[in-house]
Coordinates of C-alpha atoms in Angstrom, one line a residue:
M1 CA 154.5 169.6 82.5
S2 CA 152.3 168.0 85.0
T3 CA 149.6 169.9 86.7
K4 CA 148.6 168.9 90.1
K5 CA 145.3 169.9 91.5
K6 CA 145.3 171.6 94.7
P7 CA 142.9 170.2 97.2
A8 CA 139.9 172.5 97.8
A9 CA 139.9 174.3 101.0
K10 CA 137.4 173.0 103.5
T11 CA 135.0 175.6 104.7
A12 CA 132.4 175.3 107.3
P13 CA 128.9 175.0 105.9
E14 CA 126.8 178.1 106.2
K15 CA 123.9 178.0 108.6
A16 CA 120.5 178.4 107.2
P17 CA 118.5 181.2 108.6
E18 CA 116.1 180.1 111.2
V19 CA 112.5 180.2 110.0
E20 CA 109.7 180.2 112.4
A21 CA 106.9 177.7 111.4
P22 CA 103.4 179.1 111.2
K23 CA 101.2 178.1 114.1
V24 CA 98.3 176.0 113.1
E25 CA 95.3 175.4 115.3
A26 CA 93.6 172.1 114.8
T27 CA 89.9 171.9 115.2
V28 CA 87.7 168.8 115.3
A29 CA 84.7 169.0 113.2
E30 CA 81.7 167.8 115.1
A31 CA 79.1 165.6 113.4
P32 CA 75.5 166.9 113.7
E33 CA 73.4 164.8 116.0
T34 CA 70.9 162.7 114.2
E35 CA 68.0 161.0 115.8
V36 CA 67.5 157.3 115.0
P37 CA 63.8 156.4 115.2
E38 CA 63.1 153.5 117.4
A39 CA 61.7 150.4 115.7
P40 CA 58.2 149.6 116.7
E41 CA 57.9 146.4 118.8
A42 CA 56.5 143.6 116.8
E43 CA 53.5 142.0 118.4
A44 CA 53.0 138.3 117.9
P45 CA 49.5 137.2 117.2
E46 CA 47.9 135.4 120.0
T47 CA 47.3 131.8 119.1
E48 CA 45.8 129.1 121.2
V49 CA 47.5 125.8 121.5
P50 CA 45.1 123.0 122.1
E51 CA 46.0 120.8 125.0
A52 CA 46.7 117.2 124.2
P53 CA 44.3 114.8 125.7
E54 CA 45.8 112.6 128.4
A55 CA 46.5 109.2 126.9
E56 CA 46.3 106.2 129.1
A57 CA 48.9 103.5 128.5
P58 CA 47.3 100.2 128.0
E59 CA 48.5 97.6 130.6
T60 CA 50.6 95.0 128.9
E61 CA 52.2 92.0 130.5
V62 CA 55.9 91.7 129.8
P63 CA 57.0 88.1 129.6
E64 CA 60.0 87.2 131.7
A65 CA 63.1 86.5 129.7
P66 CA 64.4 83.0 129.9
E67 CA 67.5 82.6 131.9
A68 CA 70.6 82.7 129.8
K69 CA 72.7 79.6 130.1
A70 CA 76.3 79.4 129.1
P71 CA 76.9 76.8 126.4
E72 CA 78.6 73.8 127.9
T73 CA 81.6 73.4 125.6
E74 CA 85.0 72.3 126.5
A75 CA 87.9 74.6 125.8
P76 CA 90.0 73.2 123.0
E77 CA 93.2 71.7 124.2
V78 CA 96.1 74.1 123.6
E79 CA 99.5 72.7 123.1
A80 CA 102.0 74.0 125.4
P81 CA 104.6 76.1 123.5
K82 CA 107.7 74.2 122.9
V83 CA 110.3 75.6 125.2
K84 CA 113.8 75.6 123.9
S85 CA 116.6 74.9 126.3
L86 CA 119.1 77.7 127.0
A87 CA 121.7 75.7 125.2
Q88 CA 119.6 75.6 122.0
R89 CA 118.8 79.3 122.3
A90 CA 122.5 80.0 122.9
K91 CA 123.4 78.1 119.7
E92 CA 120.9 80.2 117.7
V93 CA 122.5 83.4 119.2
F94 CA 126.0 82.2 118.3
D95 CA 124.8 81.3 114.7
M96 CA 123.4 84.9 114.3
H97 CA 126.5 86.5 116.0
P98 CA 129.6 84.5 115.1
A99 CA 131.9 87.0 116.7
A100 CA 130.3 86.6 120.1
N101 CA 132.1 84.3 122.6
A102 CA 129.4 84.4 125.3
C103 CA 125.7 85.1 125.7
F104 CA 123.8 86.0 128.8
F105 CA 120.3 84.9 129.7
T106 CA 118.0 86.6 132.3
S107 CA 115.5 84.5 134.2
D108 CA 112.7 85.4 131.8
G109 CA 114.7 83.8 128.9
T110 CA 115.9 87.0 127.2
A111 CA 119.3 86.7 125.6
F112 CA 122.0 89.4 125.7
L113 CA 125.4 89.7 124.2
H114 CA 126.7 92.0 126.9
S115 CA 126.6 91.1 130.6
Q116 CA 125.7 94.6 131.8
H117 CA 122.6 94.6 129.6
A118 CA 121.5 91.3 131.0
R119 CA 122.2 92.5 134.6
I120 CA 120.2 95.7 134.1
H121 CA 117.3 93.9 132.6
G122 CA 117.4 91.3 135.4
E123 CA 117.1 94.0 138.0
T124 CA 113.5 94.6 136.7
L125 CA 112.5 91.0 137.3
K126 CA 111.5 89.2 140.5
D127 CA 114.4 86.7 139.8
S128 CA 117.4 88.8 138.8
R129 CA 119.7 85.8 138.1
V130 CA 121.8 85.9 134.9
T131 CA 123.0 82.7 133.3
T132 CA 126.2 82.9 131.2
I133 CA 126.8 80.4 128.4
L134 CA 130.1 80.3 126.6
K135 CA 130.4 79.5 122.9
S136 CA 132.7 76.6 123.8
E137 CA 129.9 75.0 125.9
V138 CA 127.5 74.7 123.0

């Protein structure tokens, strides 16, 4: 035989009787006043500082500095940098980038693989020309 438990009946909880809390009065304890004696002022002993005698600076003659002369040397001759032609530079670009079919040079000699990059850079220069060199021309 099976026995089933019946659910317990739910009842409302009983209210606890109200208890009145005792009244507590708080008081602040006051500290007794204490007098702090003032420190006596320290007096510095009077000392006399002797005055320094006035010293006279001896008169001395300052010799004039000789005029500085720039050494007369010739500037060493500087070889002008070897300027590569655009065709030579284009060949180097195509050697480094074999898939490129064209390269673009701005007037300052900067090489680009994309025409829009060369054009944008060229706009920052006084001479905004862009030269196009095709791989077949080199």
